[in-house]
Amino acid sequence: MRLDRLLGNLPHGNRREARLALAAGRVRVDGASISDGRLEVREFSRIELDGEVIQAGKAARYFLLHKPAGVVSATEHPQHRTVLDLLDEPDKHELHLAGRLDLNTTGLLLITNDGLWSRRITLPQTKLAKVYYVETEQPIGAEYAEVFAAGLYFAYENLTTLPAGLETLGSHSARLTLYEGRYHQVKRMFGHFQNKVVRLHRERMGSLALGDLPEGAYRALSQTELDSL
Ligand code: URA
């Protein structure tokens, strides 16, 4: 929301008062004096007027979770345990997932209360690398890598997938790097060759890796990690 609108909407405020307070340097956002009312402020900003706190600013929260199989990537579910059930945090209803993994997929999942951040990292235009370890029912053919690099046409969405990188590890295992996250994308890409994915595990997203975080465990992201994303 724009700073001038937020100030104008205060119980005893109005737009003229807001303009005057801004022009006189009486408004501080996150400690800095701000005179431009067009500044976009969020629920995470601390806003002061004449030294009085008018919005304390919520803490922005960012978690990296190692999702086990059988836990659903949703905030609520009638049958299954959800990834939020694995978090021991206050105000869990304010959290949401930055991308999803299928019920039986394991690995790296990001959870946050920052909607702008999650939108940015999940947009295909951001081209954040997502690295998956894949095991398949049938042998992985030599032609797969070229087809994945060229992109596959998905009729349902009427789009061609972005070039993806395939590194074959064994006859039935590979590491696949995607730069977007279409619905069931990995399974559909291998499905193009009638090859069923029998194990799927997300190892990385951009510069973030699971490391030795055990299944079902989670940790907060550090500022350095957030900056490097
Ligand atoms: N692609 C899939 O098919 N499933 C996932 O869980 C993630 C990517």
Coordinates of N, CA, C and O in Angstrom, one line a residue, residues 28-147:
R28 N 8.8 8.2 9.5 CA 9.9 7.3 9.3 C 9.4 5.9 9.0 O 8.5 5.4 9.5
V29 N 10.1 5.3 8.0 CA 9.8 3.9 7.6 C 11.1 3.1 7.8 O 12.1 3.5 7.2
D30 N 11.0 2.1 8.6 CA 12.2 1.3 9.0 C 13.3 2.2 9.4 O 14.5 1.9 9.0
G31 N 13.0 3.2 10.1 CA 14.1 4.1 10.7 C 14.5 5.2 9.8 O 15.2 6.1 10.3
A32 N 14.1 5.2 8.5 CA 14.6 6.3 7.6 C 13.4 7.3 7.4 O 12.3 6.9 7.2
S33 N 13.8 8.6 7.5 CA 12.8 9.6 7.2 C 12.4 9.6 5.8 O 13.2 9.6 4.9
I34 N 11.1 9.6 5.5 CA 10.6 9.5 4.2 C 9.6 10.6 3.9 O 8.7 10.9 4.7
S35 N 9.9 11.3 2.7 CA 8.9 12.4 2.4 C 8.1 12.1 1.2 O 7.1 12.8 0.9
D36 N 8.4 11.0 0.4 CA 7.7 10.7 -0.8 C 6.6 9.7 -0.4 O 6.8 8.5 -0.1
G37 N 5.3 10.2 -0.4 CA 4.2 9.4 -0.1 C 3.9 8.3 -1.0 O 3.1 7.4 -0.7
R38 N 4.5 8.3 -2.2 CA 4.2 7.2 -3.1 C 5.0 5.9 -2.8 O 4.7 4.9 -3.4
L39 N 5.8 6.0 -1.8 CA 6.5 4.8 -1.4 C 5.6 3.6 -1.0 O 4.6 3.8 -0.3
E40 N 5.8 2.4 -1.6 CA 5.0 1.3 -1.3 C 5.5 0.7 0.0 O 6.6 0.3 0.1
V41 N 4.6 0.6 1.0 CA 5.0 0.0 2.3 C 4.2 -1.3 2.5 O 3.1 -1.5 2.0
R42 N 4.8 -2.2 3.2 CA 4.2 -3.5 3.4 C 3.9 -3.8 4.8 O 4.3 -3.0 5.7
E43 N 3.3 -4.9 5.1 CA 3.0 -5.2 6.5 C 4.3 -5.5 7.3 O 4.3 -5.5 8.6
F44 N 5.4 -5.6 6.6 CA 6.7 -5.9 7.3 C 7.4 -4.6 7.7 O 8.4 -4.6 8.4
S45 N 6.9 -3.4 7.2 CA 7.6 -2.2 7.5 C 7.2 -1.6 8.9 O 6.0 -1.7 9.2
R46 N 8.1 -1.0 9.6 CA 7.8 -0.3 10.8 C 7.6 1.2 10.4 O 8.5 1.8 9.8
I47 N 6.5 1.7 10.8 CA 6.2 3.1 10.4 C 5.9 4.0 11.6 O 5.2 3.6 12.5
E48 N 6.6 5.1 11.7 CA 6.5 6.0 12.8 C 6.1 7.4 12.3 O 6.5 7.8 11.3
L49 N 5.2 8.0 13.1 CA 4.8 9.4 12.8 C 5.1 10.2 14.1 O 4.5 9.8 15.2
D50 N 5.8 11.2 14.0 CA 6.2 12.0 15.2 C 6.8 11.1 16.3 O 6.5 11.3 17.4
G51 N 7.5 10.1 15.9 CA 8.2 9.3 16.9 C 7.2 8.2 17.4 O 7.7 7.4 18.2
E52 N 6.0 8.2 17.1 CA 5.0 7.3 17.6 C 4.8 6.1 16.6 O 4.7 6.4 15.4
V53 N 4.8 4.9 17.1 CA 4.7 3.8 16.2 C 3.3 3.6 15.7 O 2.4 3.4 16.5
I54 N 3.1 3.7 14.4 CA 1.7 3.5 13.9 C 1.5 2.2 13.2 O 0.4 1.7 13.0
Q55 N 2.6 1.6 12.9 CA 2.6 0.1 12.4 C 3.9 -0.5 12.9 O 5.0 0.0 12.5
A56 N 3.8 -1.5 13.7 CA 5.0 -2.1 14.3 C 5.8 -2.9 13.2 O 7.1 -2.9 13.3
G57 N 5.2 -3.4 12.2 CA 5.9 -4.2 11.2 C 6.0 -5.6 11.7 O 6.7 -5.9 12.7
K58 N 5.4 -6.5 11.0 CA 5.5 -8.0 11.3 C 6.9 -8.5 10.9 O 7.5 -7.9 9.9
A59 N 7.3 -9.6 11.5 CA 8.5 -10.2 11.0 C 8.2 -11.0 9.7 O 7.2 -11.7 9.7
A60 N 9.0 -10.8 8.7 CA 8.9 -11.6 7.5 C 9.6 -12.9 7.8 O 10.6 -13.0 8.4
R61 N 8.9 -14.0 7.4 CA 9.4 -15.4 7.8 C 9.7 -16.2 6.6 O 8.8 -16.3 5.7
Y62 N 10.8 -16.9 6.6 CA 11.2 -17.7 5.4 C 11.8 -19.0 6.0 O 12.8 -19.0 6.7
F63 N 11.1 -20.2 5.6 CA 11.6 -21.5 6.1 C 11.9 -22.4 4.9 O 11.2 -22.3 3.9
L64 N 12.9 -23.2 5.1 CA 13.2 -24.3 4.2 C 13.0 -25.6 4.9 O 13.4 -25.9 6.0
L65 N 12.1 -26.4 4.2 CA 11.7 -27.7 4.9 C 12.1 -28.9 4.0 O 12.1 -28.8 2.8
H66 N 12.4 -30.0 4.6 CA 12.7 -31.2 3.9 C 11.4 -32.1 4.0 O 11.1 -32.7 5.0
K67 N 10.7 -32.0 2.9 CA 9.4 -32.7 2.9 C 9.5 -34.2 2.8 O 10.2 -34.7 1.8
P68 N 8.9 -34.9 3.7 CA 8.9 -36.4 3.5 C 7.8 -36.8 2.5 O 6.8 -36.0 2.3
A69 N 7.8 -38.0 2.1 CA 6.7 -38.6 1.2 C 5.5 -38.8 2.1 O 5.6 -38.9 3.4
G70 N 4.3 -38.6 1.5 CA 3.1 -38.9 2.3 C 2.5 -37.7 3.0 O 1.5 -37.7 3.7
V71 N 3.2 -36.5 2.9 CA 2.8 -35.3 3.5 C 2.4 -34.4 2.4 O 3.2 -34.2 1.4
V72 N 1.3 -33.7 2.5 CA 0.7 -33.0 1.4 C 1.2 -31.5 1.4 O 1.3 -30.9 2.5
S73 N 1.6 -31.0 0.2 CA 2.0 -29.6 0.1 C 0.8 -28.7 0.0 O 0.3 -28.3 -1.0
A74 N 0.2 -28.5 1.2 CA -1.0 -27.6 1.3 C -1.0 -27.1 2.7 O -0.3 -27.7 3.6
T75 N -1.8 -26.1 3.0 CA -1.9 -25.6 4.4 C -3.0 -26.3 5.1 O -2.9 -26.4 6.4
E76 N -3.9 -26.9 4.4 CA -5.0 -27.7 5.1 C -5.3 -28.9 4.2 O -5.2 -28.8 3.0
H77 N -5.7 -30.0 4.8 CA -6.1 -31.2 4.0 C -7.0 -32.1 4.9 O -6.7 -32.3 6.1
P78 N -8.1 -32.6 4.3 CA -9.0 -33.4 5.1 C -8.4 -34.7 5.5 O -8.8 -35.3 6.6
Q79 N -7.5 -35.3 4.7 CA -7.0 -36.7 5.1 C -5.6 -36.7 5.5 O -5.2 -37.4 6.5
H80 N -4.7 -36.0 4.8 CA -3.3 -36.2 5.0 C -2.7 -35.1 6.0 O -3.3 -34.0 6.1
R81 N -1.6 -35.5 6.5 CA -0.8 -34.5 7.3 C -0.3 -33.4 6.3 O 0.1 -33.8 5.1
T82 N -0.3 -32.2 6.6 CA 0.3 -31.2 5.7 C 1.7 -30.8 6.2 O 2.1 -31.0 7.3
V83 N 2.4 -30.1 5.2 CA 3.7 -29.6 5.6 C 3.7 -28.6 6.8 O 4.6 -28.6 7.5
L84 N 2.6 -27.9 6.9 CA 2.5 -27.0 8.0 C 2.4 -27.7 9.4 O 2.9 -27.2 10.4
D85 N 1.9 -28.9 9.3 CA 1.9 -29.7 10.6 C 3.3 -30.0 11.1 O 3.5 -30.4 12.2
L86 N 4.3 -29.9 10.2 CA 5.7 -30.2 10.6 C 6.4 -29.0 11.2 O 7.5 -29.1 11.7
L87 N 5.7 -27.9 11.1 CA 6.3 -26.7 11.7 C 5.9 -26.4 13.1 O 4.7 -26.4 13.4
D88 N 6.8 -26.1 13.9 CA 6.5 -25.6 15.3 C 6.7 -24.1 15.3 O 7.8 -23.7 15.8
E89 N 5.7 -23.4 14.9 CA 5.9 -21.9 14.7 C 4.5 -21.3 15.1 O 3.5 -21.9 15.0
P90 N 4.6 -20.1 15.6 CA 3.3 -19.4 15.9 C 2.7 -18.9 14.6 O 3.3 -18.8 13.6
D91 N 1.4 -18.6 14.7 CA 0.6 -17.9 13.6 C 0.9 -18.7 12.3 O 1.1 -18.0 11.2
K92 N 0.7 -20.0 12.3 CA 1.0 -20.8 11.1 C 0.0 -20.4 10.0 O 0.3 -20.6 8.8
H93 N -1.2 -19.9 10.4 CA -2.2 -19.6 9.4 C -1.7 -18.5 8.4 O -2.3 -18.3 7.4
E94 N -0.7 -17.7 8.9 CA -0.2 -16.7 8.0 C 0.8 -17.2 7.0 O 1.3 -16.4 6.1
L95 N 1.2 -18.4 7.1 CA 2.2 -19.0 6.2 C 1.6 -19.6 4.9 O 0.5 -20.1 5.0
H96 N 2.4 -19.6 3.9 CA 2.0 -20.3 2.7 C 3.2 -20.9 2.0 O 4.3 -20.6 2.4
L97 N 3.0 -21.7 0.9 CA 4.1 -22.4 0.3 C 4.5 -21.7 -0.9 O 3.7 -21.2 -1.7
A98 N 5.8 -21.6 -1.1 CA 6.4 -21.0 -2.4 C 6.7 -22.2 -3.3 O 7.8 -22.6 -3.4
G99 N 5.7 -22.7 -4.0 CA 5.8 -23.9 -4.8 C 5.4 -25.1 -4.1 O 5.3 -25.1 -2.9
R100 N 5.1 -26.2 -4.8 CA 4.6 -27.4 -4.2 C 5.3 -28.6 -4.7 O 6.0 -28.6 -5.7
L101 N 5.2 -29.7 -4.0 CA 5.7 -31.0 -4.4 C 4.6 -32.0 -4.3 O 3.7 -31.8 -3.4
D102 N 4.5 -33.0 -5.2 CA 3.5 -34.0 -5.1 C 3.6 -34.7 -3.8 O 4.6 -34.8 -3.1
L103 N 2.5 -35.4 -3.5 CA 2.4 -36.2 -2.2 C 3.6 -37.1 -2.0 O 4.1 -37.1 -0.9
N104 N 4.0 -37.8 -3.0 CA 5.1 -38.8 -2.8 C 6.5 -38.2 -3.2 O 7.4 -38.9 -3.1
T105 N 6.5 -37.0 -3.6 CA 7.8 -36.3 -3.8 C 8.4 -35.9 -2.5 O 7.7 -35.4 -1.6
T106 N 9.7 -36.0 -2.4 CA 10.4 -35.6 -1.2 C 11.3 -34.4 -1.5 O 11.5 -34.1 -2.7
G107 N 11.8 -33.7 -0.5 CA 12.8 -32.7 -0.7 C 12.5 -31.3 -0.4 O 11.6 -31.0 0.5
L108 N 13.2 -30.4 -1.0 CA 13.2 -29.0 -0.6 C 11.9 -28.2 -0.9 O 11.5 -28.2 -2.1
L109 N 11.4 -27.6 0.1 CA 10.1 -26.9 0.0 C 10.3 -25.6 0.8 O 10.8 -25.6 1.9
L110 N 9.8 -24.5 0.2 CA 10.0 -23.2 0.9 C 8.6 -22.7 1.4 O 7.6 -22.8 0.7
I111 N 8.6 -22.2 2.6 CA 7.4 -21.7 3.2 C 7.7 -20.3 3.8 O 8.7 -20.0 4.3
T112 N 6.7 -19.4 3.6 CA 6.9 -18.0 4.0 C 5.6 -17.3 4.3 O 4.5 -17.9 4.1
N113 N 5.7 -16.1 4.9 CA 4.5 -15.3 5.0 C 4.6 -14.1 4.1 O 3.8 -13.1 4.2
D114 N 5.6 -14.1 3.2 CA 5.8 -13.0 2.3 C 5.4 -13.3 0.9 O 6.1 -14.0 0.1
G115 N 4.2 -12.8 0.5 CA 3.5 -13.1 -0.7 C 4.3 -12.6 -2.0 O 4.3 -13.3 -3.0
L116 N 4.9 -11.5 -1.8 CA 5.7 -10.9 -3.0 C 6.9 -11.8 -3.3 O 7.2 -12.1 -4.4
W117 N 7.5 -12.3 -2.2 CA 8.7 -13.1 -2.4 C 8.3 -14.4 -3.0 O 9.0 -14.9 -4.0
S118 N 7.3 -15.1 -2.5 CA 6.9 -16.4 -3.1 C 6.5 -16.3 -4.5 O 6.8 -17.1 -5.3
R119 N 5.8 -15.2 -4.8 CA 5.4 -15.0 -6.2 C 6.6 -14.8 -7.1 O 6.6 -15.4 -8.2
R120 N 7.5 -14.0 -6.7 CA 8.7 -13.8 -7.5 C 9.5 -15.1 -7.7 O 9.9 -15.4 -8.9
I121 N 9.7 -15.9 -6.7 CA 10.5 -17.1 -6.9 C 9.8 -18.2 -7.7 O 10.4 -19.0 -8.3
T122 N 8.5 -18.1 -7.7 CA 7.7 -19.2 -8.4 C 7.4 -18.8 -9.9 O 7.0 -19.6 -10.7
L123 N 7.5 -17.5 -10.2 CA 7.2 -17.1 -11.6 C 8.2 -17.8 -12.6 O 9.4 -17.7 -12.4
P124 N 7.7 -18.3 -13.7 CA 8.6 -18.9 -14.7 C 9.6 -17.9 -15.2 O 10.7 -18.3 -15.5
Q125 N 9.2 -16.6 -15.3 CA 10.1 -15.6 -15.8 C 11.3 -15.4 -14.9 O 12.4 -15.0 -15.4
T126 N 11.2 -15.8 -13.6 CA 12.4 -15.7 -12.7 C 13.4 -16.7 -13.1 O 14.6 -16.5 -12.8
K127 N 13.0 -17.8 -13.7 CA 13.9 -18.9 -14.1 C 14.8 -19.4 -13.0 O 16.0 -19.6 -13.2
L128 N 14.2 -19.6 -11.8 CA 15.0 -20.1 -10.7 C 15.2 -21.6 -11.0 O 14.3 -22.3 -11.3
A129 N 16.5 -22.1 -10.9 CA 16.8 -23.5 -11.1 C 16.2 -24.3 -10.0 O 16.4 -24.1 -8.9
K130 N 15.5 -25.4 -10.4 CA 15.0 -26.4 -9.4 C 15.6 -27.7 -9.8 O 15.5 -28.2 -11.0
V131 N 16.4 -28.3 -8.9 CA 17.1 -29.5 -9.3 C 16.5 -30.7 -8.6 O 16.3 -30.8 -7.4
Y132 N 16.2 -31.7 -9.4 CA 15.5 -33.0 -9.0 C 16.4 -34.2 -9.2 O 17.0 -34.3 -10.3
Y133 N 16.3 -35.1 -8.2 CA 16.9 -36.4 -8.4 C 15.7 -37.3 -8.8 O 14.6 -37.3 -8.1
V134 N 15.8 -38.1 -9.9 CA 14.7 -38.8 -10.5 C 15.1 -40.3 -10.6 O 16.2 -40.6 -11.1
E135 N 14.2 -41.2 -10.3 CA 14.4 -42.6 -10.6 C 13.2 -43.0 -11.4 O 12.0 -42.6 -11.1
T136 N 13.4 -43.9 -12.4 CA 12.4 -44.3 -13.3 C 12.2 -45.8 -13.4 O 13.1 -46.5 -13.0
E137 N 11.0 -46.2 -13.9 CA 10.7 -47.6 -14.0 C 11.5 -48.2 -15.2 O 12.0 -49.3 -15.0
Q138 N 11.5 -47.5 -16.3 CA 12.3 -48.0 -17.5 C 13.6 -47.3 -17.6 O 13.8 -46.3 -17.0
P139 N 14.5 -47.9 -18.4 CA 15.8 -47.2 -18.6 C 15.6 -45.8 -19.2 O 14.7 -45.6 -20.0
I140 N 16.5 -44.9 -18.9 CA 16.5 -43.6 -19.4 C 17.2 -43.6 -20.7 O 18.4 -43.9 -20.8
G141 N 16.6 -43.2 -21.8 CA 17.2 -43.2 -23.1 C 18.1 -42.1 -23.4 O 18.0 -41.1 -22.7
A142 N 19.0 -42.3 -24.3 CA 20.0 -41.3 -24.7 C 19.4 -40.1 -25.3 O 20.0 -39.0 -25.3
E143 N 18.2 -40.3 -25.9 CA 17.6 -39.2 -26.6 C 16.8 -38.2 -25.6 O 16.5 -37.1 -26.0
Y144 N 16.6 -38.6 -24.4 CA 15.9 -37.8 -23.4 C 16.5 -36.4 -23.3 O 15.8 -35.4 -23.3
A145 N 17.8 -36.3 -23.1 CA 18.4 -35.0 -22.8 C 18.2 -34.0 -23.9 O 17.9 -32.8 -23.6
E146 N 18.2 -34.4 -25.1 CA 18.1 -33.5 -26.3 C 16.6 -33.0 -26.3 O 16.3 -31.8 -26.5
V147 N 15.7 -33.9 -26.1 CA 14.3 -33.6 -26.1 C 13.9 -32.6 -25.0 O 13.2 -31.6 -25.1

